[in-house]
Coordinates of C-alpha atoms and ligand atoms in Angstrom, one line a residue:
M740 CA 0.0 0.0 0.0
D741 CA 1.2 3.5 -0.7
E742 CA 1.6 5.0 2.7
A743 CA 1.7 8.7 1.6
L744 CA -0.8 10.6 3.7
K745 CA -2.5 11.9 0.7
N746 CA -3.9 8.3 0.4
H747 CA -5.2 8.4 4.0
T748 CA -6.7 11.9 4.4
T749 CA -9.9 13.3 3.0
L750 CA -8.1 16.4 1.8
R751 CA -5.9 14.1 -0.3
V752 CA -2.7 16.0 0.6
G753 CA 0.4 14.8 2.6
G754 CA 3.7 13.0 2.3
M755 CA 5.3 10.0 3.8
P756 CA 5.4 9.4 7.6
R757 CA 8.7 8.4 9.1
Q758 CA 7.1 5.1 9.9
F759 CA 3.6 3.7 9.8
F760 CA 2.2 1.5 12.6
Y761 CA -0.9 -0.7 12.1
P762 CA -1.4 -2.6 15.3
H763 CA -3.9 -5.5 15.0
N764 CA -4.6 -6.1 18.7
V765 CA -4.0 -4.6 22.1
F766 CA -0.8 -6.4 22.6
E767 CA 0.6 -5.0 19.3
L768 CA -0.7 -1.6 20.2
Q769 CA 1.0 -1.6 23.6
K770 CA 4.3 -2.7 21.9
T771 CA 3.9 0.1 19.4
L772 CA 3.3 2.8 22.1
K773 CA 6.4 1.8 23.9
E774 CA 8.4 1.8 20.7
A775 CA 7.1 4.9 19.0
R776 CA 6.7 7.3 22.0
D777 CA 6.0 10.4 20.1
Y778 CA 3.6 9.8 17.2
Y779 CA 0.6 11.1 15.2
V780 CA -2.6 9.2 15.5
L781 CA -4.5 8.7 12.3
G782 CA -8.2 8.1 12.6
G783 CA -10.4 8.7 9.6
G784 CA -8.0 11.4 8.3
S785 CA -10.8 13.9 7.9
N786 CA -9.3 16.8 9.9
I787 CA -5.7 16.7 8.9
L788 CA -3.5 18.9 6.8
A789 CA -0.1 17.1 6.4
E790 CA 3.0 18.6 4.7
D791 CA 4.1 17.0 1.5
T792 CA 7.5 16.2 2.8
Y793 CA 8.6 13.3 5.1
L794 CA 6.8 13.8 8.4
S795 CA 8.8 14.3 11.6
K796 CA 7.0 11.6 13.6
P797 CA 5.7 8.1 13.0
V798 CA 2.0 7.6 12.3
L799 CA -0.2 5.2 14.2
K800 CA -3.4 4.0 12.6
L801 CA -6.0 2.1 14.6
S802 CA -8.2 0.9 11.7
S803 CA -6.8 -2.7 11.9
M804 CA -7.6 -3.0 15.6
P805 CA -10.7 -4.9 16.8
I806 CA -13.9 -2.8 16.6
Y807 CA -16.4 -2.8 19.5
L808 CA -19.7 -1.1 19.6
D809 CA -22.6 -2.2 21.9
I810 CA -24.9 -1.2 24.7
Y811 CA -23.1 -1.1 28.0
K812 CA -25.9 -0.6 30.4
E813 CA -29.5 0.8 30.5
E814 CA -31.1 2.7 33.3
Q815 CA -34.8 3.4 32.5
D816 CA -34.7 5.6 29.4
V817 CA -31.0 6.3 29.6
V818 CA -28.7 4.1 27.5
Y819 CA -24.9 3.9 27.8
V820 CA -23.0 2.7 24.7
K821 CA -19.4 1.5 24.7
A822 CA -17.3 2.0 21.6
T823 CA -13.7 1.8 20.5
A824 CA -12.0 4.8 19.0
N825 CA -11.9 3.2 15.6
V826 CA -15.7 3.1 15.2
T827 CA -16.8 5.7 12.7
K828 CA -19.1 8.5 13.7
Q829 CA -21.5 7.4 11.0
G830 CA -21.3 3.8 12.4
L831 CA -22.3 5.1 15.9
L832 CA -25.1 7.2 14.4
Q833 CA -26.5 4.2 12.5
F834 CA -26.4 2.1 15.7
C835 CA -28.3 4.8 17.6
M836 CA -30.9 5.1 14.8
K837 CA -31.4 1.3 14.8
K838 CA -31.8 1.2 18.6
G839 CA -33.9 4.3 18.9
L840 CA -31.3 6.4 20.8
T841 CA -31.3 10.2 20.7
G842 CA -28.4 12.6 21.4
G843 CA -26.1 11.8 18.5
E844 CA -28.0 13.3 15.6
F845 CA -25.5 16.1 15.3
L846 CA -23.0 13.4 14.1
A847 CA -25.0 13.1 10.8
G848 CA -22.6 13.6 7.9
I849 CA -19.5 14.3 10.0
P850 CA -16.6 12.1 8.6
G851 CA -14.0 10.4 10.6
N852 CA -14.0 8.1 13.6
L853 CA -14.8 8.5 17.3
G854 CA -11.2 8.8 18.3
G855 CA -10.8 12.0 16.3
G856 CA -14.2 13.1 17.5
W857 CA -13.1 12.8 21.1
A858 CA -9.7 14.3 20.5
M859 CA -11.2 17.4 18.8
N860 CA -14.4 17.5 20.8
A861 CA -16.0 17.5 17.3
G862 CA -19.5 19.0 17.1
T863 CA -21.9 21.5 15.7
Q864 CA -24.4 24.0 17.2
L865 CA -26.5 20.9 18.0
G866 CA -24.1 19.1 20.2
D867 CA -20.5 17.9 20.6
F868 CA -18.6 14.9 22.0
A869 CA -18.2 16.5 25.4
S870 CA -22.0 16.4 25.9
L871 CA -22.2 12.7 25.0
T872 CA -19.2 11.3 26.9
E873 CA -19.4 9.6 30.3
E874 CA -16.0 8.0 30.3
L875 CA -12.9 7.6 28.3
I876 CA -10.3 4.8 28.4
V877 CA -6.8 5.8 27.3
L878 CA -3.4 4.2 27.1
N879 CA -0.4 6.1 28.1
S880 CA 3.1 5.9 26.6
Q881 CA 4.0 3.1 29.0
A882 CA 0.9 1.3 27.5
E883 CA -0.9 1.4 30.8
T884 CA -4.7 1.8 30.8
K885 CA -6.3 4.7 32.5
V886 CA -10.0 5.5 32.9
Y887 CA -11.2 9.1 33.0
S888 CA -14.8 9.8 34.1
K889 CA -16.5 12.8 32.6
E890 CA -15.7 15.0 35.6
D891 CA -11.9 14.4 35.0
L892 CA -12.0 15.2 31.3
S893 CA -11.0 18.7 30.2
F894 CA -13.2 19.2 27.1
D895 CA -13.2 22.6 25.6
Y896 CA -14.4 24.2 22.3
R897 CA -13.0 21.7 19.7
K898 CA -10.4 20.5 22.1
L899 CA -9.7 17.8 24.6
T900 CA -6.6 18.1 26.8
L901 CA -5.0 14.8 27.7
K902 CA -1.6 14.1 29.2
E903 CA 1.3 13.9 26.7
G904 CA 1.5 10.5 25.0
E905 CA -2.0 9.4 26.0
L906 CA -4.0 7.6 23.3
I907 CA -7.8 7.3 23.3
Y908 CA -8.7 3.7 23.1
S909 CA -12.5 3.6 23.8
G910 CA -15.2 5.3 25.6
I911 CA -18.8 5.2 27.0
L912 CA -21.4 7.6 25.6
K913 CA -24.8 8.4 27.0
F914 CA -28.0 8.6 25.0
K915 CA -31.7 8.6 25.7
K916 CA -34.4 6.4 24.3
A917 CA -36.7 8.2 21.8
N918 CA -39.1 7.7 19.0
Q919 CA -37.2 6.2 16.0
E920 CA -39.1 8.1 13.4
D921 CA -38.3 11.4 15.1
I922 CA -34.6 10.5 15.1
H923 CA -34.6 9.5 11.5
N924 CA -36.4 12.8 10.5
K925 CA -33.9 14.9 12.4
V926 CA -30.9 13.1 10.8
K927 CA -32.4 13.5 7.4
E928 CA -32.9 17.2 7.9
I929 CA -29.3 17.7 9.2
I930 CA -27.9 15.8 6.1
Q931 CA -30.0 17.9 3.7
R932 CA -28.8 21.1 5.3
R933 CA -25.2 19.9 5.2
N934 CA -25.4 18.8 1.6
A935 CA -26.8 22.2 0.7
M936 CA -24.3 24.2 2.7
Q937 CA -21.0 22.3 2.5
P938 CA -18.8 21.0 -0.3
V939 CA -19.5 17.3 0.5
T940 CA -18.5 16.0 -3.0
Q941 CA -15.1 17.7 -3.1
A942 CA -11.9 16.7 -1.2
N943 CA -11.8 18.7 2.0
C944 CA -10.8 18.5 5.7
G945 CA -13.9 20.0 7.3
C946 CA -13.8 23.5 8.7
I947 CA -10.3 25.0 8.5
F948 CA -10.7 27.5 11.3
K949 CA -12.4 27.6 14.7
N950 CA -15.3 30.0 15.0
P951 CA -13.7 33.1 16.6
F952 CA -15.1 35.1 19.5
V953 CA -16.5 38.4 18.2
D954 CA -18.1 40.7 20.7
G955 CA -18.3 38.0 23.3
K956 CA -19.9 35.3 21.2
R957 CA -18.7 32.7 18.6
E958 CA -19.1 34.0 15.0
S959 CA -19.0 31.7 11.9
A960 CA -15.5 31.9 10.5
G961 CA -17.1 31.0 7.1
K962 CA -19.4 34.0 7.3
L963 CA -16.4 36.3 8.0
I964 CA -14.3 34.8 5.2
E965 CA -17.2 35.2 2.8
M966 CA -17.7 38.9 3.9
A967 CA -14.0 39.5 3.2
G968 CA -14.7 38.5 -0.4
L969 CA -12.6 35.4 -0.4
K970 CA -15.1 32.7 -1.6
K971 CA -13.6 31.0 -4.7
M972 CA -10.1 32.5 -4.0
Q973 CA -7.7 29.9 -5.5
I974 CA -4.0 29.1 -5.1
G975 CA -2.8 26.3 -7.3
A976 CA -5.4 23.6 -7.0
A977 CA -6.6 24.7 -3.6
R978 CA -9.7 26.8 -3.4
V979 CA -11.9 28.5 -0.8
S980 CA -15.3 26.7 -1.2
E981 CA -18.0 28.7 -2.9
K982 CA -20.6 26.7 -0.7
H983 CA -19.0 27.4 2.7
A984 CA -16.0 29.7 3.0
N985 CA -14.6 27.9 6.1
F986 CA -13.8 24.9 3.8
I987 CA -10.8 24.7 1.4
V988 CA -11.3 22.2 -1.3
N989 CA -8.6 20.3 -3.3
L990 CA -9.6 20.5 -6.9
G991 CA -7.2 17.7 -7.7
G992 CA -3.4 17.7 -7.2
A993 CA -3.2 20.6 -4.7
T994 CA 0.0 20.7 -2.7
S995 CA 0.2 21.3 1.0
R996 CA 2.0 24.6 0.1
N997 CA -1.0 25.7 -1.9
I998 CA -3.2 25.1 1.1
F999 CA -0.9 26.7 3.6
D1000 CA -0.6 29.8 1.4
L1001 CA -4.3 30.0 1.0
I1002 CA -4.7 29.7 4.8
S1003 CA -2.2 32.6 5.3
H1004 CA -4.0 34.7 2.8
V1005 CA -7.4 34.2 4.4
K1006 CA -6.0 34.9 7.9
E1007 CA -4.4 38.2 6.7
A1008 CA -7.4 39.4 4.9
V1009 CA -9.8 38.7 7.8
K1010 CA -7.4 40.3 10.3
K1011 CA -7.1 43.4 8.1
Q1012 CA -10.9 43.8 7.4
F1013 CA -12.4 42.8 10.8
S1014 CA -9.4 42.8 13.2
V1015 CA -10.2 39.2 14.0
T1016 CA -7.5 36.5 14.3
L1017 CA -8.6 33.2 12.9
E1018 CA -7.1 30.1 14.5
E1019 CA -6.8 26.8 12.7
E1020 CA -9.1 24.0 13.7
V1021 CA -7.6 21.5 11.3
Q1022 CA -4.7 19.5 12.7
I1023 CA -1.4 20.4 11.0
W1024 CA 1.2 17.6 10.7
T1025 CA 4.7 18.6 9.9
Ligands
EPU2075 N1 -22.3 31.5 6.5 C1 -22.0 32.4 5.5 N2 -21.0 32.1 4.6 C2 -20.3 30.9 4.7 C3 -20.6 30.0 5.7 C4 -21.6 30.3 6.6 O1 -22.6 33.5 5.4 O2 -19.5 30.7 3.8 C5 -23.4 31.8 7.5 C6 -24.5 30.9 7.3 O3 -25.4 31.3 6.3 C7 -25.2 30.9 8.6 C8 -24.0 31.1 9.6 O4 -22.9 31.6 8.8 O5 -26.0 32.0 8.8 C9 -23.5 29.8 10.3 O6 -23.2 28.8 9.3 P1 -23.1 27.3 9.6 O7 -24.5 26.8 10.1 O8 -22.5 26.6 8.4 O9 -22.2 27.2 10.9 P2 -20.7 27.5 11.1 O10 -20.6 28.1 12.4 O11 -20.1 28.1 9.9 C10 -20.3 25.2 12.3 C11 -19.2 24.2 12.4 C12 -19.3 23.2 11.3 C13 -20.6 22.5 11.2 C14 -21.7 23.6 11.0 C15 -23.1 23.0 10.9 C16 -17.2 25.1 13.4 C17 -15.9 25.8 13.2 N3 -17.9 24.9 12.3 O12 -20.1 26.0 11.1 O13 -18.3 22.2 11.6 O14 -20.7 21.5 10.2 O15 -21.6 24.5 12.1 O16 -23.7 22.9 12.1 O17 -17.6 24.8 14.5 C18 -16.1 21.3 11.3 O18 -16.0 21.2 12.5 O19 -15.2 20.8 10.5 C19 -17.3 21.9 10.7 C20 -17.3 22.1 9.4

């Protein structure tokens, strides 16, 4: 398999990692953690902008590890679900829809797996991973298991702070029983809105920037970028999406340089026009 990251990321950009680890079970994962020490974890590759050169760290991909997703316990109308980090967000959502569980509808159409969702506290205006999570099980660099209950987890806006070297292995998420048809309708509505508003058919890595604080509240970075007149701005084969300006799309063959240059241009223009500093949400791998 070609291990260049452009073959493992939804933006289709990125060079070779120093080393690629694909553990197949917990034993191999523990061995890898001890060996690799500092590494990048690759989940669904949907929120990553990697440089085209050789990367400075090894990459660890959990897709070959056993997958687990099932009900953990039920307490009246509250249902706890246990899942490994390599379950996809859409896999979890399908599970919830089949079992009639509400709370995860915001996941509709969000790419990637649960590991990335936890690590980034992925979400929308309708919810985020912090609001669903009861417990996380992590492995540290000595490959020891640690359990964090929700009170011990420092989730923030699009961020989860863990100790250095900790890897998210699995977690427990909390849902409520609800009418299955209502859940289906809500998911359908979210998907329709997303298809209308976001460049879902073009290579992208989700929103590039976090929504900045403007006058004490979060403002859509996409709206600011559009207001700065940057929709459709293009460098090489990288373009600011005409559908949603917080997305950069790869029209085919874009280099990481094209994308970094476009990001810098957008940041400068938004700073100049609105005195707002945009901060990258996308994870940059060098
Ligand atoms: N808007 C514009 N122009 C644009 C984009 C948006 O005028 O180019 C306006 C919209 O018309 C709307 C408002 O801005 O009135 C908000 O737009 P939207 O609902 O798309 O929300 P957002 O704040 O721009 C957030 C998340 C998205 C998520 C959407 C949908 C962040 C940084 N972005 O975007 O998440 O899909 O809500 O709920 O939190 C991601 O995390 O990768 C991501 C794309």
